[in-house]
């Protein structure tokens, strides 16, 4: 982690509250970036740290080389990923943006977007979606995604885009469309009610991160460079995040124990604390 990272200011908070996202200064030093890039190689090759298993029991690498690769809770099997997604500095930044005193990990994601090469494939696209569209078992949409770039990232290599202010729209029905790769069709769907749709690219030099609200619409298009686009993502929640039953399944509910109860906090070893004031 870079030393001497300045504390966030009220101007940062205002930007986040207005736009639904905020771009950090450089968080990772070059050595840590290199280690995390190596962690990607090891994870996709099935080379684990520790004696456990990947979430869902195995690593799934799509047979289509242009398809996006995604693994949830890579921290279970990789020490470098664990270190960054539980980092207290990242936690403190998120605490400030969520205006909470304690931050825990909801889960992480390792995402590998291959080059589209000379094809016109959409297989690497991430459809416009709201993260909370998947997370309705959580009582609290005041959650944050920290998307960390492991190389210079812009629209050429399929970098993320956010829709300005879309977190203020609330939860839009059926917005769990990460794997729907027709970006134009999704945009039509989500603007059907005359919402003002202004896309903003998240241009991130290596080691910088975008912090976005769980209701902010985001997605990403083709990687037209010759190199894969690597990222590590931490999904974070504030202290007062409880289980809300009867709405939607999420795998995290199974991590609360055999008989989870309404109102139970997502607060055990499966959800490590990054920061506590
Ligand atoms: Fe997302």
PDB file of C-alpha atoms and ligand atoms in Angstrom:
ATOM      1  CA  UNK A   1       0.000   0.000   0.000  1.00  0.00           C
ATOM      2  CA  UNK A   2       1.229   3.479  -0.848  1.00  0.00           C
ATOM      3  CA  UNK A   3       2.378   5.487   2.146  1.00  0.00           C
ATOM      4  CA  UNK A   4       1.035   8.925   3.048  1.00  0.00           C
ATOM      5  CA  UNK A   5      -2.313   8.642   1.383  1.00  0.00           C
ATOM      6  CA  UNK A   6      -4.160  11.807   2.280  1.00  0.00           C
ATOM      7  CA  UNK A   7      -7.413  11.603   4.214  1.00  0.00           C
ATOM      8  CA  UNK A   8     -10.568  12.223   2.259  1.00  0.00           C
ATOM      9  CA  UNK A   9     -12.139  15.649   2.481  1.00  0.00           C
ATOM     10  CA  UNK A  10     -15.711  16.896   2.521  1.00  0.00           C
ATOM     11  CA  UNK A  11     -15.226  17.755  -1.170  1.00  0.00           C
ATOM     12  CA  UNK A  12     -14.567  14.046  -1.846  1.00  0.00           C
ATOM     13  CA  UNK A  13     -17.712  13.106   0.067  1.00  0.00           C
ATOM     14  CA  UNK A  14     -19.761  15.689  -1.832  1.00  0.00           C
ATOM     15  CA  UNK A  15     -18.437  14.342  -5.142  1.00  0.00           C
ATOM     16  CA  UNK A  16     -19.359  10.789  -4.136  1.00  0.00           C
ATOM     17  CA  UNK A  17     -22.818  11.755  -2.941  1.00  0.00           C
ATOM     18  CA  UNK A  18     -23.479  13.734  -6.103  1.00  0.00           C
ATOM     19  CA  UNK A  19     -22.051  11.337  -8.684  1.00  0.00           C
ATOM     20  CA  UNK A  20     -22.420   7.962  -6.966  1.00  0.00           C
ATOM     21  CA  UNK A  21     -18.718   7.243  -7.318  1.00  0.00           C
ATOM     22  CA  UNK A  22     -15.303   8.621  -6.380  1.00  0.00           C
ATOM     23  CA  UNK A  23     -11.839   7.994  -7.842  1.00  0.00           C
ATOM     24  CA  UNK A  24      -9.031   7.436  -5.340  1.00  0.00           C
ATOM     25  CA  UNK A  25      -5.399   8.459  -5.516  1.00  0.00           C
ATOM     26  CA  UNK A  26      -2.851   5.696  -6.061  1.00  0.00           C
ATOM     27  CA  UNK A  27      -3.506   3.121  -3.332  1.00  0.00           C
ATOM     28  CA  UNK A  28      -1.183   0.302  -4.352  1.00  0.00           C
ATOM     29  CA  UNK A  29       2.532   0.654  -4.904  1.00  0.00           C
ATOM     30  CA  UNK A  30       4.091  -0.911  -7.990  1.00  0.00           C
ATOM     31  CA  UNK A  31       5.348  -3.988  -6.135  1.00  0.00           C
ATOM     32  CA  UNK A  32       1.901  -4.748  -4.768  1.00  0.00           C
ATOM     33  CA  UNK A  33       0.401  -4.306  -8.231  1.00  0.00           C
ATOM     34  CA  UNK A  34       2.923  -6.829  -9.593  1.00  0.00           C
ATOM     35  CA  UNK A  35       2.110  -9.272  -6.777  1.00  0.00           C
ATOM     36  CA  UNK A  36      -1.606  -8.981  -7.455  1.00  0.00           C
ATOM     37  CA  UNK A  37      -1.079  -9.546 -11.160  1.00  0.00           C
ATOM     38  CA  UNK A  38       0.826 -12.698 -10.225  1.00  0.00           C
ATOM     39  CA  UNK A  39      -2.037 -13.624  -7.890  1.00  0.00           C
ATOM     40  CA  UNK A  40      -4.361 -13.541 -10.903  1.00  0.00           C
ATOM     41  CA  UNK A  41      -2.121 -16.013 -12.741  1.00  0.00           C
ATOM     42  CA  UNK A  42      -2.035 -18.347  -9.746  1.00  0.00           C
ATOM     43  CA  UNK A  43      -5.756 -18.228  -9.056  1.00  0.00           C
ATOM     44  CA  UNK A  44      -6.796 -18.945 -12.653  1.00  0.00           C
ATOM     45  CA  UNK A  45      -4.275 -21.807 -12.725  1.00  0.00           C
ATOM     46  CA  UNK A  46      -5.852 -23.308  -9.584  1.00  0.00           C
ATOM     47  CA  UNK A  47      -2.779 -22.658  -7.420  1.00  0.00           C
ATOM     48  CA  UNK A  48      -4.206 -21.963  -3.944  1.00  0.00           C
ATOM     49  CA  UNK A  49      -2.831 -20.516  -0.731  1.00  0.00           C
ATOM     50  CA  UNK A  50      -4.050 -22.383   2.345  1.00  0.00           C
ATOM     51  CA  UNK A  51      -5.750 -25.729   2.676  1.00  0.00           C
ATOM     52  CA  UNK A  52      -9.271 -24.781   1.683  1.00  0.00           C
ATOM     53  CA  UNK A  53     -11.364 -24.608  -1.447  1.00  0.00           C
ATOM     54  CA  UNK A  54     -12.478 -21.801  -3.692  1.00  0.00           C
ATOM     55  CA  UNK A  55     -15.998 -20.564  -3.157  1.00  0.00           C
ATOM     56  CA  UNK A  56     -18.397 -22.953  -4.929  1.00  0.00           C
ATOM     57  CA  UNK A  57     -15.638 -25.591  -4.731  1.00  0.00           C
ATOM     58  CA  UNK A  58     -13.619 -24.875  -7.832  1.00  0.00           C
ATOM     59  CA  UNK A  59     -12.223 -22.210 -10.159  1.00  0.00           C
ATOM     60  CA  UNK A  60     -14.291 -21.817 -13.284  1.00  0.00           C
ATOM     61  CA  UNK A  61     -12.359 -20.592 -16.338  1.00  0.00           C
ATOM     62  CA  UNK A  62     -14.669 -20.273 -19.356  1.00  0.00           C
ATOM     63  CA  UNK A  63     -13.759 -22.333 -22.410  1.00  0.00           C
ATOM     64  CA  UNK A  64     -14.296 -19.272 -24.633  1.00  0.00           C
ATOM     65  CA  UNK A  65     -10.982 -17.365 -24.340  1.00  0.00           C
ATOM     66  CA  UNK A  66     -12.827 -14.075 -24.906  1.00  0.00           C
ATOM     67  CA  UNK A  67     -15.254 -14.624 -22.030  1.00  0.00           C
ATOM     68  CA  UNK A  68     -14.838 -12.585 -18.853  1.00  0.00           C
ATOM     69  CA  UNK A  69     -13.510 -14.512 -15.846  1.00  0.00           C
ATOM     70  CA  UNK A  70     -14.872 -13.797 -12.367  1.00  0.00           C
ATOM     71  CA  UNK A  71     -14.264 -15.399  -9.003  1.00  0.00           C
ATOM     72  CA  UNK A  72     -16.056 -14.350  -5.805  1.00  0.00           C
ATOM     73  CA  UNK A  73     -14.223 -14.432  -2.480  1.00  0.00           C
ATOM     74  CA  UNK A  74     -10.808 -15.032  -3.977  1.00  0.00           C
ATOM     75  CA  UNK A  75      -9.475 -14.028  -0.529  1.00  0.00           C
ATOM     76  CA  UNK A  76     -10.323 -17.539   0.629  1.00  0.00           C
ATOM     77  CA  UNK A  77      -7.528 -18.960  -1.542  1.00  0.00           C
ATOM     78  CA  UNK A  78      -5.055 -16.142  -2.120  1.00  0.00           C
ATOM     79  CA  UNK A  79      -3.058 -14.175   0.461  1.00  0.00           C
ATOM     80  CA  UNK A  80      -2.339 -11.163  -1.765  1.00  0.00           C
ATOM     81  CA  UNK A  81      -6.011 -10.736  -2.536  1.00  0.00           C
ATOM     82  CA  UNK A  82      -6.862 -11.142   1.146  1.00  0.00           C
ATOM     83  CA  UNK A  83      -4.398  -8.414   2.098  1.00  0.00           C
ATOM     84  CA  UNK A  84      -5.808  -5.848  -0.296  1.00  0.00           C
ATOM     85  CA  UNK A  85      -9.529  -6.521   0.168  1.00  0.00           C
ATOM     86  CA  UNK A  86      -9.154  -6.316   3.955  1.00  0.00           C
ATOM     87  CA  UNK A  87      -6.836  -3.321   3.911  1.00  0.00           C
ATOM     88  CA  UNK A  88      -7.570  -0.846   6.718  1.00  0.00           C
ATOM     89  CA  UNK A  89      -6.780   2.230   4.593  1.00  0.00           C
ATOM     90  CA  UNK A  90      -9.337   1.170   2.008  1.00  0.00           C
ATOM     91  CA  UNK A  91     -11.689   0.456   4.893  1.00  0.00           C
ATOM     92  CA  UNK A  92     -11.219   3.908   6.381  1.00  0.00           C
ATOM     93  CA  UNK A  93     -11.896   5.574   3.035  1.00  0.00           C
ATOM     94  CA  UNK A  94     -15.055   3.525   2.576  1.00  0.00           C
ATOM     95  CA  UNK A  95     -16.143   4.270   6.148  1.00  0.00           C
ATOM     96  CA  UNK A  96     -15.963   7.959   5.419  1.00  0.00           C
ATOM     97  CA  UNK A  97     -17.887   7.673   2.149  1.00  0.00           C
ATOM     98  CA  UNK A  98     -20.556   5.435   3.747  1.00  0.00           C
ATOM     99  CA  UNK A  99     -20.533   7.628   6.887  1.00  0.00           C
ATOM    100  CA  UNK A 100     -20.172   4.672   9.224  1.00  0.00           C
ATOM    101  CA  UNK A 101     -17.842   3.652  12.050  1.00  0.00           C
ATOM    102  CA  UNK A 102     -17.120   0.106  10.967  1.00  0.00           C
ATOM    103  CA  UNK A 103     -16.539  -1.525   7.606  1.00  0.00           C
ATOM    104  CA  UNK A 104     -16.645  -5.212   6.801  1.00  0.00           C
ATOM    105  CA  UNK A 105     -16.041  -7.176   3.638  1.00  0.00           C
ATOM    106  CA  UNK A 106     -19.285  -8.308   1.978  1.00  0.00           C
ATOM    107  CA  UNK A 107     -17.261 -10.290  -0.557  1.00  0.00           C
ATOM    108  CA  UNK A 108     -14.542  -9.735  -3.116  1.00  0.00           C
ATOM    109  CA  UNK A 109     -14.231 -10.411  -6.814  1.00  0.00           C
ATOM    110  CA  UNK A 110     -11.278 -11.148  -9.018  1.00  0.00           C
ATOM    111  CA  UNK A 111     -12.118 -10.077 -12.573  1.00  0.00           C
ATOM    112  CA  UNK A 112     -10.123 -10.832 -15.707  1.00  0.00           C
ATOM    113  CA  UNK A 113     -11.300  -9.330 -18.974  1.00  0.00           C
ATOM    114  CA  UNK A 114      -9.465 -10.846 -21.941  1.00  0.00           C
ATOM    115  CA  UNK A 115      -8.571  -8.990 -25.085  1.00  0.00           C
ATOM    116  CA  UNK A 116     -11.321  -9.176 -27.684  1.00  0.00           C
ATOM    117  CA  UNK A 117      -8.475  -9.556 -30.179  1.00  0.00           C
ATOM    118  CA  UNK A 118      -9.547  -9.107 -33.760  1.00  0.00           C
ATOM    119  CA  UNK A 119     -13.042 -10.401 -32.984  1.00  0.00           C
ATOM    120  CA  UNK A 120     -16.106  -8.253 -32.499  1.00  0.00           C
ATOM    121  CA  UNK A 121     -17.234 -10.388 -29.579  1.00  0.00           C
ATOM    122  CA  UNK A 122     -19.179  -8.985 -26.640  1.00  0.00           C
ATOM    123  CA  UNK A 123     -18.101 -11.933 -24.493  1.00  0.00           C
ATOM    124  CA  UNK A 124     -15.963  -9.710 -22.270  1.00  0.00           C
ATOM    125  CA  UNK A 125     -18.670  -7.118 -21.649  1.00  0.00           C
ATOM    126  CA  UNK A 126     -20.125  -6.512 -18.218  1.00  0.00           C
ATOM    127  CA  UNK A 127     -23.745  -5.469 -18.670  1.00  0.00           C
ATOM    128  CA  UNK A 128     -25.107  -2.318 -17.046  1.00  0.00           C
ATOM    129  CA  UNK A 129     -26.248  -3.324 -13.575  1.00  0.00           C
ATOM    130  CA  UNK A 130     -26.688  -2.244  -9.964  1.00  0.00           C
ATOM    131  CA  UNK A 131     -24.701  -4.286  -7.447  1.00  0.00           C
ATOM    132  CA  UNK A 132     -27.553  -4.046  -4.954  1.00  0.00           C
ATOM    133  CA  UNK A 133     -29.690  -5.767  -7.578  1.00  0.00           C
ATOM    134  CA  UNK A 134     -27.850  -8.893  -6.386  1.00  0.00           C
ATOM    135  CA  UNK A 135     -27.619  -7.965  -2.727  1.00  0.00           C
ATOM    136  CA  UNK A 136     -31.192  -7.545  -1.598  1.00  0.00           C
ATOM    137  CA  UNK A 137     -30.658 -10.060   1.197  1.00  0.00           C
ATOM    138  CA  UNK A 138     -28.747  -7.180   2.779  1.00  0.00           C
ATOM    139  CA  UNK A 139     -30.858  -4.698   4.707  1.00  0.00           C
ATOM    140  CA  UNK A 140     -28.717  -1.788   3.634  1.00  0.00           C
ATOM    141  CA  UNK A 141     -28.113  -0.391   0.138  1.00  0.00           C
ATOM    142  CA  UNK A 142     -25.522   1.977   1.599  1.00  0.00           C
ATOM    143  CA  UNK A 143     -22.724  -0.330   0.463  1.00  0.00           C
ATOM    144  CA  UNK A 144     -19.625   0.379  -1.598  1.00  0.00           C
ATOM    145  CA  UNK A 145     -17.711  -1.376  -4.342  1.00  0.00           C
ATOM    146  CA  UNK A 146     -13.985  -0.659  -4.559  1.00  0.00           C
ATOM    147  CA  UNK A 147     -12.758  -1.490  -8.060  1.00  0.00           C
ATOM    148  CA  UNK A 148      -8.951  -1.534  -8.161  1.00  0.00           C
ATOM    149  CA  UNK A 149      -7.089  -1.332 -11.469  1.00  0.00           C
ATOM    150  CA  UNK A 150      -4.005  -3.538 -11.889  1.00  0.00           C
ATOM    151  CA  UNK A 151      -2.869  -1.695 -15.036  1.00  0.00           C
ATOM    152  CA  UNK A 152      -3.660   1.665 -16.549  1.00  0.00           C
ATOM    153  CA  UNK A 153      -7.333   1.337 -17.373  1.00  0.00           C
ATOM    154  CA  UNK A 154      -9.576   3.318 -19.684  1.00  0.00           C
ATOM    155  CA  UNK A 155     -12.243   2.546 -22.262  1.00  0.00           C
ATOM    156  CA  UNK A 156      -9.708   1.012 -24.676  1.00  0.00           C
ATOM    157  CA  UNK A 157      -9.097  -1.955 -22.409  1.00  0.00           C
ATOM    158  CA  UNK A 158     -12.724  -2.254 -21.372  1.00  0.00           C
ATOM    159  CA  UNK A 159     -12.624  -0.071 -18.280  1.00  0.00           C
ATOM    160  CA  UNK A 160     -15.678   0.512 -16.180  1.00  0.00           C
ATOM    161  CA  UNK A 161     -18.208   3.263 -16.814  1.00  0.00           C
ATOM    162  CA  UNK A 162     -20.650   4.694 -14.286  1.00  0.00           C
ATOM    163  CA  UNK A 163     -23.947   6.448 -14.831  1.00  0.00           C
ATOM    164  CA  UNK A 164     -23.810   9.837 -13.211  1.00  0.00           C
ATOM    165  CA  UNK A 165     -26.084  10.153 -10.164  1.00  0.00           C
ATOM    166  CA  UNK A 166     -27.906   6.877 -10.842  1.00  0.00           C
ATOM    167  CA  UNK A 167     -27.596   5.822  -7.182  1.00  0.00           C
ATOM    168  CA  UNK A 168     -30.326   8.383  -6.492  1.00  0.00           C
ATOM    169  CA  UNK A 169     -32.819   6.414  -8.590  1.00  0.00           C
ATOM    170  CA  UNK A 170     -33.202   3.733  -5.928  1.00  0.00           C
ATOM    171  CA  UNK A 171     -33.297   0.052  -6.786  1.00  0.00           C
ATOM    172  CA  UNK A 172     -34.552  -0.529 -10.316  1.00  0.00           C
ATOM    173  CA  UNK A 173     -36.362  -3.894 -10.772  1.00  0.00           C
ATOM    174  CA  UNK A 174     -34.349  -6.709 -12.342  1.00  0.00           C
ATOM    175  CA  UNK A 175     -31.105  -4.733 -12.405  1.00  0.00           C
ATOM    176  CA  UNK A 176     -28.982  -7.862 -11.758  1.00  0.00           C
ATOM    177  CA  UNK A 177     -27.725  -7.866 -15.337  1.00  0.00           C
ATOM    178  CA  UNK A 178     -23.930  -8.238 -14.996  1.00  0.00           C
ATOM    179  CA  UNK A 179     -23.942 -11.177 -17.418  1.00  0.00           C
ATOM    180  CA  UNK A 180     -26.244  -9.616 -20.022  1.00  0.00           C
ATOM    181  CA  UNK A 181     -23.733  -8.374 -22.571  1.00  0.00           C
ATOM    182  CA  UNK A 182     -25.949  -6.287 -24.850  1.00  0.00           C
ATOM    183  CA  UNK A 183     -25.148  -2.847 -23.432  1.00  0.00           C
ATOM    184  CA  UNK A 184     -27.464  -0.950 -25.788  1.00  0.00           C
ATOM    185  CA  UNK A 185     -30.457  -3.124 -25.000  1.00  0.00           C
ATOM    186  CA  UNK A 186     -29.856  -2.663 -21.270  1.00  0.00           C
ATOM    187  CA  UNK A 187     -29.500   1.085 -21.636  1.00  0.00           C
ATOM    188  CA  UNK A 188     -32.873   1.180 -23.421  1.00  0.00           C
ATOM    189  CA  UNK A 189     -34.408  -0.877 -20.631  1.00  0.00           C
ATOM    190  CA  UNK A 190     -33.088   1.379 -17.873  1.00  0.00           C
ATOM    191  CA  UNK A 191     -33.931   4.664 -19.590  1.00  0.00           C
ATOM    192  CA  UNK A 192     -37.492   3.631 -20.444  1.00  0.00           C
ATOM    193  CA  UNK A 193     -38.802   5.853 -17.647  1.00  0.00           C
ATOM    194  CA  UNK A 194     -37.029   8.952 -19.041  1.00  0.00           C
ATOM    195  CA  UNK A 195     -34.131   8.740 -16.643  1.00  0.00           C
ATOM    196  CA  UNK A 196     -31.240  10.988 -17.587  1.00  0.00           C
ATOM    197  CA  UNK A 197     -28.444   8.609 -18.562  1.00  0.00           C
ATOM    198  CA  UNK A 198     -24.994  10.194 -18.549  1.00  0.00           C
ATOM    199  CA  UNK A 199     -22.130   7.704 -18.796  1.00  0.00           C
ATOM    200  CA  UNK A 200     -18.792   8.615 -17.301  1.00  0.00           C
ATOM    201  CA  UNK A 201     -15.649   6.533 -17.852  1.00  0.00           C
ATOM    202  CA  UNK A 202     -13.608   5.551 -14.794  1.00  0.00           C
ATOM    203  CA  UNK A 203     -10.126   6.312 -16.017  1.00  0.00           C
ATOM    204  CA  UNK A 204      -7.794   4.684 -13.532  1.00  0.00           C
ATOM    205  CA  UNK A 205      -4.026   4.591 -13.657  1.00  0.00           C
ATOM    206  CA  UNK A 206      -2.644   1.338 -12.232  1.00  0.00           C
ATOM    207  CA  UNK A 207      -3.159   1.113  -8.470  1.00  0.00           C
ATOM    208  CA  UNK A 208      -6.004   3.622  -8.355  1.00  0.00           C
ATOM    209  CA  UNK A 209      -9.527   2.604  -7.428  1.00  0.00           C
ATOM    210  CA  UNK A 210     -13.055   3.651  -8.106  1.00  0.00           C
ATOM    211  CA  UNK A 211     -15.420   3.580  -5.117  1.00  0.00           C
ATOM    212  CA  UNK A 212     -19.042   3.345  -6.191  1.00  0.00           C
ATOM    213  CA  UNK A 213     -22.382   3.158  -4.393  1.00  0.00           C
ATOM    214  CA  UNK A 214     -24.237  -0.164  -4.599  1.00  0.00           C
ATOM    215  CA  UNK A 215     -27.096   1.503  -6.482  1.00  0.00           C
ATOM    216  CA  UNK A 216     -24.886   3.215  -9.079  1.00  0.00           C
ATOM    217  CA  UNK A 217     -25.370   1.744 -12.536  1.00  0.00           C
ATOM    218  CA  UNK A 218     -22.093   0.595 -14.059  1.00  0.00           C
ATOM    219  CA  UNK A 219     -20.827  -1.704 -16.772  1.00  0.00           C
ATOM    220  CA  UNK A 220     -17.970  -2.117 -19.218  1.00  0.00           C
ATOM    221  CA  UNK A 221     -17.425  -2.827 -22.886  1.00  0.00           C
ATOM    222  CA  UNK A 222     -14.879  -4.483 -25.097  1.00  0.00           C
ATOM    223  CA  UNK A 223     -11.176  -4.678 -24.391  1.00  0.00           C
ATOM    224  CA  UNK A 224      -9.710  -3.780 -27.787  1.00  0.00           C
ATOM    225  CA  UNK A 225      -6.082  -3.827 -26.632  1.00  0.00           C
ATOM    226  CA  UNK A 226      -3.886  -6.915 -26.877  1.00  0.00           C
ATOM    227  CA  UNK A 227      -3.534  -7.352 -23.111  1.00  0.00           C
ATOM    228  CA  UNK A 228      -6.056  -8.661 -20.589  1.00  0.00           C
ATOM    229  CA  UNK A 229      -7.576  -6.165 -18.153  1.00  0.00           C
ATOM    230  CA  UNK A 230      -7.056  -7.289 -14.561  1.00  0.00           C
ATOM    231  CA  UNK A 231      -8.805  -5.986 -11.485  1.00  0.00           C
ATOM    232  CA  UNK A 232      -9.486  -6.863  -7.887  1.00  0.00           C
ATOM    233  CA  UNK A 233     -12.716  -5.696  -6.334  1.00  0.00           C
ATOM    234  CA  UNK A 234     -13.786  -5.333  -2.706  1.00  0.00           C
ATOM    235  CA  UNK A 235     -17.488  -5.082  -1.923  1.00  0.00           C
ATOM    236  CA  UNK A 236     -17.874  -3.432   1.473  1.00  0.00           C
ATOM    237  CA  UNK A 237     -20.685  -2.870   3.964  1.00  0.00           C
ATOM    238  CA  UNK A 238     -21.231  -0.602   6.958  1.00  0.00           C
ATOM    239  CA  UNK A 239     -21.745  -1.686  10.558  1.00  0.00           C
ATOM    240  CA  UNK A 240     -25.532  -1.779  10.383  1.00  0.00           C
ATOM    241  CA  UNK A 241     -25.988  -4.366   7.646  1.00  0.00           C
ATOM    242  CA  UNK A 242     -28.459  -7.107   8.512  1.00  0.00           C
ATOM    243  CA  UNK A 243     -30.004 -10.126   6.880  1.00  0.00           C
ATOM    244  CA  UNK A 244     -33.299  -9.321   5.185  1.00  0.00           C
ATOM    245  CA  UNK A 245     -35.071 -12.606   4.460  1.00  0.00           C
ATOM    246  CA  UNK A 246     -37.680 -13.493   1.912  1.00  0.00           C
ATOM    247  CA  UNK A 247     -36.541 -11.199  -0.887  1.00  0.00           C
ATOM    248  CA  UNK A 248     -33.702 -12.771  -2.816  1.00  0.00           C
ATOM    249  CA  UNK A 249     -31.138 -15.487  -2.257  1.00  0.00           C
ATOM    250  CA  UNK A 250     -27.511 -14.504  -1.856  1.00  0.00           C
ATOM    251  CA  UNK A 251     -24.729 -16.957  -1.101  1.00  0.00           C
ATOM    252  CA  UNK A 252     -23.622 -14.788   1.834  1.00  0.00           C
ATOM    253  CA  UNK A 253     -26.754 -15.813   3.723  1.00  0.00           C
ATOM    254  CA  UNK A 254     -25.375 -19.351   3.879  1.00  0.00           C
ATOM    255  CA  UNK A 255     -22.313 -17.920   5.640  1.00  0.00           C
ATOM    256  CA  UNK A 256     -24.461 -16.763   8.575  1.00  0.00           C
ATOM    257  CA  UNK A 257     -24.983 -20.328   9.797  1.00  0.00           C
ATOM    258  CA  UNK A 258     -27.480 -23.104   9.236  1.00  0.00           C
ATOM    259  CA  UNK A 259     -30.477 -21.147  10.577  1.00  0.00           C
ATOM    260  CA  UNK A 260     -29.956 -17.456   9.790  1.00  0.00           C
ATOM    261  CA  UNK A 261     -32.469 -15.114  11.349  1.00  0.00           C
ATOM    262  CA  UNK A 262     -34.042 -11.893  10.171  1.00  0.00           C
ATOM    263  CA  UNK A 263     -32.059  -8.986  11.548  1.00  0.00           C
ATOM    264  CA  UNK A 264     -28.848 -10.991  12.051  1.00  0.00           C
ATOM    265  CA  UNK A 265     -25.806  -8.843  11.267  1.00  0.00           C
ATOM    266  CA  UNK A 266     -23.398  -9.992   8.577  1.00  0.00           C
ATOM    267  CA  UNK A 267     -20.711 -10.017  11.236  1.00  0.00           C
ATOM    268  CA  UNK A 268     -18.598 -13.120  11.640  1.00  0.00           C
ATOM    269  CA  UNK A 269     -15.267 -14.438  10.343  1.00  0.00           C
ATOM    270  CA  UNK A 270     -16.663 -14.772   6.840  1.00  0.00           C
ATOM    271  CA  UNK A 271     -17.034 -10.985   6.745  1.00  0.00           C
ATOM    272  CA  UNK A 272     -13.709  -9.593   7.996  1.00  0.00           C
ATOM    273  CA  UNK A 273     -13.475  -6.123   9.513  1.00  0.00           C
ATOM    274  CA  UNK A 274     -11.372  -3.693   7.482  1.00  0.00           C
ATOM    275  CA  UNK A 275     -11.820  -0.707   9.745  1.00  0.00           C
ATOM    276  CA  UNK A 276     -13.398   0.122  13.064  1.00  0.00           C
ATOM    277  CA  UNK A 277     -13.289   3.606  14.575  1.00  0.00           C
TER     278      UNK A 277
HETATM  279 FE1  LIG B   1     -20.878  -4.520 -10.293  1.00  0.00          FE
END
